[in-house]
Tab-separated table of C-alpha atoms and ligand atoms in Angstrom:
chain	number	residue	atom	x	y	z
Y	1	MET	CA	22.217	55.057	-2.997
Y	2	VAL	CA	24.704	54.348	-5.594
Y	3	HIS	CA	25.639	52.154	-8.690
Y	4	PHE	CA	28.923	51.220	-9.402
Y	5	LEU	CA	28.171	49.523	-12.624
Y	6	HIS	CA	26.822	52.940	-13.998
Y	7	ALA	CA	28.177	55.696	-12.369
Y	8	PRO	CA	32.195	57.176	-11.452
Y	9	ILE	CA	33.325	54.589	-7.652
Y	10	THR	CA	33.720	57.600	-5.115
Y	11	ARG	CA	33.499	55.929	-1.934
Y	12	HIS	CA	32.841	52.658	-1.421
Y	13	TRP	CA	29.312	51.576	-0.624
Y	14	ARG	CA	28.278	50.506	3.479
Y	15	LEU	CA	25.362	48.909	4.992
Y	16	ARG	CA	24.550	51.087	7.539
Y	17	PRO	CA	23.240	50.485	10.701
Y	18	VAL	CA	19.412	50.352	10.551
Y	19	ARG	CA	17.567	52.691	13.136
Y	20	GLY	CA	18.893	51.842	16.269
Y	21	HIS	CA	21.467	50.297	16.375
Y	22	THR	CA	25.196	50.874	16.117
Y	23	LYS	CA	26.025	48.544	13.779
Y	24	ARG	CA	25.583	45.352	11.117
Y	25	ASP	CA	24.859	42.417	11.804
Y	26	PHE	CA	25.305	40.054	8.262
Y	27	LEU	CA	23.465	36.727	9.231
Y	28	SER	CA	20.986	35.799	6.300
Y	29	LEU	CA	20.684	37.335	3.456
Y	30	HIS	CA	16.731	38.667	4.399
Y	31	ASP	CA	18.473	40.718	6.448
Y	32	LEU	CA	19.887	43.143	3.196
Y	33	THR	CA	16.908	44.981	1.727
Y	34	ILE	CA	16.605	44.259	-1.545
Y	35	VAL	CA	18.858	47.731	-2.689
Y	36	GLU	CA	20.510	46.382	-0.622
Y	37	PHE	CA	21.622	43.437	-1.830
Y	38	SER	CA	22.196	44.274	-5.651
Y	39	ASP	CA	24.313	47.468	-4.371
Y	40	LEU	CA	26.296	44.087	-2.992
Y	41	LEU	CA	26.514	42.828	-5.721
Y	42	SER	CA	27.650	46.099	-8.162
Y	43	PHE	CA	29.932	46.642	-5.120
Y	44	ALA	CA	31.549	42.887	-4.991
Y	45	ALA	CA	31.992	43.642	-9.034
Y	46	ALA	CA	33.387	46.897	-8.306
Y	47	VAL	CA	36.034	45.843	-5.434
Y	48	LYS	CA	36.844	42.544	-8.138
Y	49	GLU	CA	37.893	44.683	-10.589
Y	50	HIS	CA	39.113	47.738	-9.062
Y	51	PRO	CA	41.496	45.614	-5.874
Y	52	ALA	CA	44.154	48.215	-5.647
Y	53	ALA	CA	41.406	51.017	-4.720
Y	54	PHE	CA	40.726	49.628	-1.589
Y	55	ARG	CA	44.473	48.292	-0.454
Y	56	ASP	CA	44.468	50.017	2.340
Y	57	ALA	CA	41.193	50.580	3.556
Y	58	LEU	CA	41.307	48.130	6.156
Y	59	ARG	CA	44.096	49.367	7.223
Y	60	GLY	CA	44.559	48.628	11.295
Y	61	ARG	CA	41.619	46.232	11.545
Y	62	CYS	CA	42.170	42.865	12.723
Y	63	ALA	CA	38.603	40.209	11.879
Y	64	ALA	CA	38.406	37.173	14.533
Y	65	LEU	CA	37.577	34.366	12.720
Y	66	ILE	CA	35.718	31.562	15.159
Y	67	PHE	CA	35.279	28.176	13.464
Y	68	GLU	CA	33.511	25.455	14.727
Y	69	LYS	CA	33.233	23.550	11.578
Y	70	SER	CA	36.207	23.083	8.561
Y	71	SER	CA	36.424	25.247	5.907
Y	72	LEU	CA	38.792	25.218	2.850
Y	73	ARG	CA	37.187	28.910	1.193
Y	74	THR	CA	35.510	30.704	2.915
Y	75	ARG	CA	38.670	30.800	5.916
Y	76	VAL	CA	41.254	31.448	2.920
Y	77	THR	CA	39.154	33.801	1.421
Y	78	PHE	CA	38.661	36.109	4.875
Y	79	GLU	CA	42.006	35.442	5.267
Y	80	VAL	CA	43.233	37.037	1.809
Y	81	GLY	CA	40.578	38.922	1.696
Y	82	MET	CA	41.229	40.196	4.943
Y	83	ALA	CA	45.128	40.768	3.916
Y	84	GLN	CA	44.188	42.376	0.744
Y	85	LEU	CA	42.423	45.358	2.826
Y	86	GLY	CA	45.715	45.884	4.403
Y	87	GLY	CA	43.883	43.975	7.920
Y	88	GLN	CA	44.403	41.390	9.897
Y	89	ALA	CA	42.479	38.195	10.460
Y	90	VAL	CA	43.183	35.812	13.348
Y	91	TYR	CA	41.933	32.029	13.214
Y	92	LEU	CA	40.015	30.435	15.901
Y	93	SER	CA	38.913	27.092	15.960
Y	94	GLN	CA	37.230	25.390	18.052
Y	95	ALA	CA	40.346	23.372	19.755
Y	96	ASP	CA	41.777	26.950	20.212
Y	97	ILE	CA	38.369	27.805	22.324
Y	98	ALA	CA	36.434	24.974	22.684
Y	99	LEU	CA	33.091	27.873	22.151
Y	100	GLY	CA	30.534	27.415	24.311
Y	101	LYS	CA	32.457	24.495	26.415
Y	102	ARG	CA	35.526	26.251	27.741
Y	103	GLU	CA	33.871	29.696	27.994
Y	104	ALA	CA	30.120	30.894	27.179
Y	105	VAL	CA	29.529	32.294	23.933
Y	106	LYS	CA	27.684	35.761	25.120
Y	107	ASP	CA	31.609	35.560	27.184
Y	108	VAL	CA	33.314	35.022	23.951
Y	109	ALA	CA	31.860	37.813	21.912
Y	110	ARG	CA	31.838	40.469	24.393
Y	111	ASN	CA	35.919	39.471	25.435
Y	112	LEU	CA	36.557	39.185	21.383
Y	113	ALA	CA	34.845	42.844	20.048
Y	114	ARG	CA	37.095	44.047	22.486
Y	115	TRP	CA	39.715	43.851	20.538
Y	116	VAL	CA	38.329	43.418	16.674
Y	117	ASP	CA	36.809	45.248	14.740
Y	118	VAL	CA	34.371	42.131	13.419
Y	119	LEU	CA	33.637	38.464	14.417
Y	120	VAL	CA	33.397	36.504	11.450
Y	121	VAL	CA	31.635	33.214	12.567
Y	122	ARG	CA	31.178	29.172	11.102
Y	123	THR	CA	28.481	27.094	13.624
Y	124	PHE	CA	26.082	24.604	14.179
Y	125	SER	CA	23.672	26.627	15.405
Y	126	HIS	CA	22.472	29.624	14.243
Y	127	ALA	CA	21.039	30.472	17.128
Y	128	ILE	CA	25.082	31.200	18.480
Y	129	LEU	CA	25.081	33.173	15.897
Y	130	GLU	CA	22.472	35.914	16.306
Y	131	GLU	CA	23.759	35.765	20.474
Y	132	MET	CA	27.178	36.885	19.336
Y	133	ALA	CA	25.246	39.409	17.044
Y	134	ALA	CA	23.921	40.782	20.071
Y	135	GLN	CA	26.336	40.428	23.005
Y	136	ALA	CA	29.179	41.971	20.818
Y	137	HIS	CA	29.332	45.866	19.554
Y	138	ILE	CA	30.457	44.574	16.605
Y	139	PRO	CA	29.860	43.241	13.205
Y	140	VAL	CA	29.261	39.250	12.619
Y	141	ILE	CA	28.908	37.654	9.640
Y	142	ASN	CA	28.192	33.967	9.320
Y	143	ALA	CA	30.632	32.173	7.592
Y	144	LEU	CA	28.008	29.203	7.593
Y	145	SER	CA	25.222	27.714	9.781
Y	146	ASP	CA	23.216	24.971	9.854
Y	147	LEU	CA	20.397	26.887	8.253
Y	148	LEU	CA	21.726	29.629	5.958
Y	149	HIS	CA	25.211	30.374	4.028
Y	150	PRO	CA	24.600	33.740	2.901
Y	151	CYS	CA	28.298	34.411	1.788
Y	152	GLN	CA	27.956	31.759	-0.500
Y	153	ALA	CA	24.892	32.709	-2.504
Y	154	VAL	CA	25.977	36.469	-3.168
Y	155	ALA	CA	29.080	34.745	-4.997
Y	156	ASP	CA	26.723	32.627	-6.648
Y	157	LEU	CA	24.241	35.066	-7.564
Y	158	LEU	CA	27.695	37.787	-8.930
Y	159	THR	CA	28.676	34.416	-10.669
Y	160	LEU	CA	25.296	34.320	-12.696
Y	161	ARG	CA	25.432	37.627	-13.381
Y	162	GLU	CA	28.896	37.337	-15.216
Y	163	HIS	CA	27.218	35.077	-16.994
Y	164	LYS	CA	24.086	35.534	-18.043
Y	165	GLY	CA	23.922	39.345	-17.525
Y	166	ASP	CA	20.534	40.455	-15.818
Y	167	LEU	CA	19.279	37.874	-13.011
Y	168	ARG	CA	15.498	39.021	-13.324
Y	169	GLY	CA	13.978	36.253	-15.259
Y	170	LEU	CA	16.721	33.030	-14.897
Y	171	ARG	CA	15.152	29.295	-14.173
Y	172	LEU	CA	17.656	28.142	-11.773
Y	173	ALA	CA	17.625	24.841	-10.157
Y	174	PHE	CA	18.806	23.103	-7.566
Y	175	VAL	CA	19.001	19.757	-7.168
Y	176	GLY	CA	19.738	17.941	-3.637
Y	177	ASP	CA	18.774	18.758	-0.193
Y	178	GLY	CA	16.480	21.122	-0.125
Y	179	SER	CA	16.835	21.851	3.737
Y	180	ASN	CA	20.663	22.682	3.688
Y	181	ASN	CA	22.065	26.339	4.312
Y	182	VAL	CA	23.072	26.660	1.167
Y	183	ALA	CA	19.602	26.157	-0.536
Y	184	HIS	CA	18.046	28.461	2.220
Y	185	ALA	CA	20.660	31.185	0.955
Y	186	LEU	CA	19.761	30.819	-2.498
Y	187	ALA	CA	16.238	31.043	-2.004
Y	188	GLU	CA	16.437	33.999	-0.394
Y	189	ALA	CA	18.932	35.412	-3.100
Y	190	ALA	CA	17.204	34.911	-6.024
Y	191	ALA	CA	13.937	36.077	-4.075
Y	192	LYS	CA	16.163	39.025	-4.240
Y	193	THR	CA	16.880	39.256	-7.323
Y	194	GLY	CA	13.957	38.356	-9.114
Y	195	VAL	CA	15.269	34.166	-10.184
Y	196	HIS	CA	12.912	31.848	-10.014
Y	197	LEU	CA	14.177	29.085	-8.115
Y	198	THR	CA	12.781	25.334	-8.362
Y	199	ILE	CA	14.225	22.937	-5.495
Y	200	ALA	CA	14.213	19.361	-6.417
Y	201	THR	CA	14.152	17.331	-3.742
Y	202	PRO	CA	13.895	14.350	-1.779
Y	203	ARG	CA	10.190	14.444	0.519
Y	204	GLY	CA	11.380	15.552	3.803
Y	205	PHE	CA	14.429	17.330	2.410
Y	206	GLU	CA	12.043	20.400	1.776
Y	207	PRO	CA	12.930	23.696	2.651
Y	208	HIS	CA	12.228	25.033	5.972
Y	209	ALA	CA	8.906	26.393	5.961
Y	210	GLY	CA	9.881	30.616	7.710
Y	211	ILE	CA	12.323	31.070	5.258
Y	212	PHE	CA	10.733	30.265	2.136
Y	213	ALA	CA	7.636	32.255	3.592
Y	214	GLN	CA	10.085	35.021	4.103
Y	215	ALA	CA	11.988	35.132	0.817
Y	216	ARG	CA	8.439	34.471	-0.646
Y	217	ALA	CA	7.689	37.969	0.392
Y	218	ASP	CA	10.369	39.184	-1.606
Y	219	ALA	CA	9.971	37.471	-4.291
Y	220	VAL	CA	6.664	38.890	-4.942
Y	221	LEU	CA	8.052	42.089	-5.272
Y	222	THR	CA	11.157	41.269	-7.529
Y	223	GLY	CA	8.945	38.931	-9.573
Y	224	ALA	CA	10.665	35.891	-8.614
Y	225	SER	CA	9.463	32.287	-8.445
Y	226	LEU	CA	10.262	29.874	-5.709
Y	227	LEU	CA	9.299	26.111	-6.447
Y	228	VAL	CA	9.248	22.519	-4.647
Y	229	VAL	CA	9.342	19.579	-6.876
Y	230	TYR	CA	9.521	15.918	-6.168
Y	231	ASP	CA	11.266	15.032	-9.723
Y	232	PRO	CA	15.429	16.732	-10.897
Y	233	ALA	CA	13.489	16.478	-14.027
Y	234	ASP	CA	11.102	18.942	-13.424
Y	235	ALA	CA	13.483	21.143	-12.631
Y	236	VAL	CA	15.809	21.380	-14.829
Y	237	HIS	CA	13.926	21.514	-17.564
Y	238	ASN	CA	14.725	24.470	-19.816
Y	239	ALA	CA	17.701	25.835	-16.707
Y	240	ASP	CA	19.469	28.609	-17.203
Y	241	ALA	CA	21.824	27.502	-14.601
Y	242	VAL	CA	22.192	24.019	-11.914
Y	243	TYR	CA	22.748	23.966	-8.828
Y	244	THR	CA	23.703	21.326	-6.160
Y	245	ASP	CA	25.193	20.859	-2.773
Y	246	VAL	CA	26.580	17.384	-0.661
Y	247	TRP	CA	24.054	14.848	0.076
Y	248	THR	CA	25.734	15.248	3.376
Y	249	SER	CA	26.321	18.304	5.024
Y	250	MET	CA	28.457	18.783	8.222
Y	251	GLY	CA	27.690	17.303	11.252
Y	252	GLN	CA	25.073	15.003	10.086
Y	253	GLU	CA	27.713	12.271	8.936
Y	254	LYS	CA	25.770	9.891	10.346
Y	255	ASP	CA	22.545	10.157	9.139
Y	256	ALA	CA	25.339	10.422	5.432
Y	257	GLU	CA	24.143	6.229	4.370
Y	258	ARG	CA	20.682	6.506	4.515
Y	259	ARG	CA	20.468	9.543	2.326
Y	260	ARG	CA	22.817	8.865	0.282
Y	261	LYS	CA	20.282	5.695	-0.955
Y	262	ILE	CA	17.060	9.130	-0.869
Y	263	PHE	CA	19.094	11.100	-2.822
Y	264	GLU	CA	20.157	8.481	-5.779
Y	265	PRO	CA	17.724	9.804	-8.274
Y	266	PHE	CA	19.036	13.392	-7.432
Y	267	ARG	CA	22.512	13.335	-8.922
Y	268	VAL	CA	23.700	15.723	-11.657
Y	269	ASN	CA	24.877	14.005	-14.586
Y	270	SER	CA	25.180	14.634	-18.060
Y	271	TYR	CA	22.167	13.419	-18.850
Y	272	LEU	CA	19.786	15.497	-16.084
Y	273	MET	CA	22.594	18.714	-17.558
Y	274	GLY	CA	20.695	17.659	-21.251
Y	275	LEU	CA	17.568	18.629	-19.868
Y	276	ALA	CA	18.469	22.346	-19.143
Y	277	LYS	CA	19.493	24.733	-21.855
Y	278	PRO	CA	22.180	24.174	-24.111
Y	279	ASP	CA	24.171	26.574	-22.887
Y	280	ALA	CA	22.995	26.134	-18.762
Y	281	LEU	CA	25.624	26.452	-16.188
Y	282	PHE	CA	26.522	24.060	-13.441
Y	283	LEU	CA	26.681	25.553	-9.560
Y	284	HIS	CA	28.161	23.964	-6.796
Y	285	CYS	CA	29.098	25.525	-3.687
Y	286	LEU	CA	32.543	23.406	-3.207
Y	287	PRO	CA	33.172	21.061	-1.362
Y	288	ALA	CA	31.662	18.013	-3.566
Y	289	HIS	CA	31.001	14.697	-2.763
Y	290	ARG	CA	32.351	13.531	-6.858
Y	291	GLY	CA	30.634	10.704	-8.062
Y	292	GLU	CA	27.777	11.475	-5.413
Y	293	GLU	CA	25.662	14.506	-6.240
Y	294	VAL	CA	27.687	15.339	-9.118
Y	295	THR	CA	29.665	13.137	-11.620
Y	296	ASP	CA	33.096	13.945	-12.631
Y	297	GLU	CA	32.557	14.941	-15.731
Y	298	VAL	CA	29.895	17.649	-15.047
Y	299	LEU	CA	32.020	19.202	-12.273
Y	300	ASP	CA	34.877	19.354	-14.656
Y	301	GLY	CA	32.643	20.366	-17.845
Y	302	LEU	CA	32.803	23.180	-20.084
Y	303	HIS	CA	29.158	24.307	-18.548
Y	304	SER	CA	30.901	23.888	-14.191
Y	305	VAL	CA	31.704	27.389	-12.696
Y	306	VAL	CA	32.887	26.134	-9.800
Y	307	LEU	CA	35.583	27.828	-9.538
Y	308	GLU	CA	34.629	30.848	-10.259
Y	309	GLN	CA	32.117	30.765	-7.599
Y	310	ALA	CA	34.815	29.865	-4.837
Y	311	GLU	CA	36.575	32.356	-6.183
Y	312	ASN	CA	33.862	35.150	-6.170
Y	313	ARG	CA	34.150	34.312	-2.710
Y	314	LEU	CA	36.684	36.594	-2.080
Y	315	HIS	CA	35.704	39.291	-3.277
Y	316	VAL	CA	32.655	38.895	-1.861
Y	317	HIS	CA	34.330	38.786	1.882
Y	318	LYS	CA	35.922	41.528	0.844
Y	319	ALA	CA	33.144	44.466	-0.429
Y	320	LEU	CA	31.095	42.493	3.112
Y	321	LEU	CA	34.276	43.082	4.925
Y	322	LEU	CA	34.043	47.376	3.346
Y	323	ALA	CA	30.452	47.488	3.552
Y	324	LEU	CA	30.066	46.755	7.451
Y	325	VAL	CA	33.784	47.546	9.055
Y	326	ALA	CA	35.106	50.797	6.992
Y	327	GLU	CA	33.900	54.097	8.157
Y	328	SER	CA	34.255	56.665	5.499
Y	329	VAL	CA	37.446	55.228	3.122
Y	330	VAL	CA	37.283	57.128	0.035
Y	331	PRO	CA	38.990	54.685	-2.913
Y	332	THR	CA	41.904	55.885	-4.351
Y	333	GLY	CA	42.948	55.546	-8.088
Y	334	ILE	CA	39.668	54.702	-9.897
Y	335	GLU	CA	38.727	59.161	-9.879
Y	336	GLY	CA	36.406	59.099	-12.633
Y	337	GLY	CA	35.077	55.348	-12.443
Y	338	ARG	CA	34.963	53.707	-16.138
U	401	CP	N1	31.823	26.320	0.214
U	401	CP	C1	31.978	26.661	1.023
U	401	CP	O1	31.635	27.043	1.823
U	401	CP	O2	33.076	26.263	0.942
U	401	CP	P1	34.218	25.437	2.407
U	401	CP	O3	33.367	24.329	3.724
U	401	CP	O4	35.917	25.535	2.149
U	401	CP	O5	34.498	26.661	3.347
U	402	NVA	N1	25.873	22.275	2.302
U	402	NVA	C1	27.183	22.342	2.869
U	402	NVA	C2	27.733	23.520	2.944
U	402	NVA	C3	29.464	23.103	2.540
U	402	NVA	C4	30.016	24.855	2.020
U	402	NVA	C5	27.792	22.111	4.601
U	402	NVA	O1	26.887	22.600	5.349
U	402	NVA	O2	28.458	21.127	4.565
């Protein structure tokens, strides 16, 4: 095991296939052990600090980006990330390939696996991701599904760690839709790192029971706690960081009006932030619906780290691509480490 913050960097870090498999996928943070998650954070920090060392690590490699939904951050950071690692990316929108309509999901996956080295997939249904992972002999990365947004959560925890140091024992409040992909991935990430996460959400929007139960198993080992409350003030009181996301996720647009009414008391404004610790951070995965889940003064305020989260998506995606795709590549130019 390599701890990049404490030891010289001599090799890049890999997510090795588990027994009986030839490749590793990244569909959920639950797929990673607690140690692997910690090492991924450290590796992403190393990639961020030493970008030149990994410049050619994916030369000749190609990622297919299959996106059923819109994206700014995820698409650009995977495309730029592949370019910075010496490889390339092919972007395929739903208009291009009509996944599951023009062609069966398994046929798309099996064809692409003959030409490219990794599939980066944003879907509505999480089951499509699982099917692609089962059908392709190359790694599949979840670039967001209706259920989970694991890439986001890694960047979020990296951002928190950069500001607060040790993650263990930090108090994180998520205010908003507790049943969405970002909240779910955050619960998994908090549980793996010993972060105390309290989700404030309206009744009926509690997190997926299975995901929470899995995360709680990790929490027992790391000392994390995972709570659901119905009053935002209860979650934010004394928090080290406050996180929110849109009230209406992609694909739920028809329900937007009803959600606006239900979530009205869950807006993150200066009053709510005032209940957190004086140096509390504000996080948001973006895109934000300004004036809905968060006010401009909080989003643009001094405590907001949303652009750092967005930047860290790039470093985390590069680390993930290296961990899953590169083989036996020794980075250059950082002999001796720090
Ligand atoms: N946070 C995030 O995933 O942004 P995009 O939807 O723009 O990729
Ligand atoms: N919950 C949001 C996250 C966007 C990055 C959505 O799924 O639309």
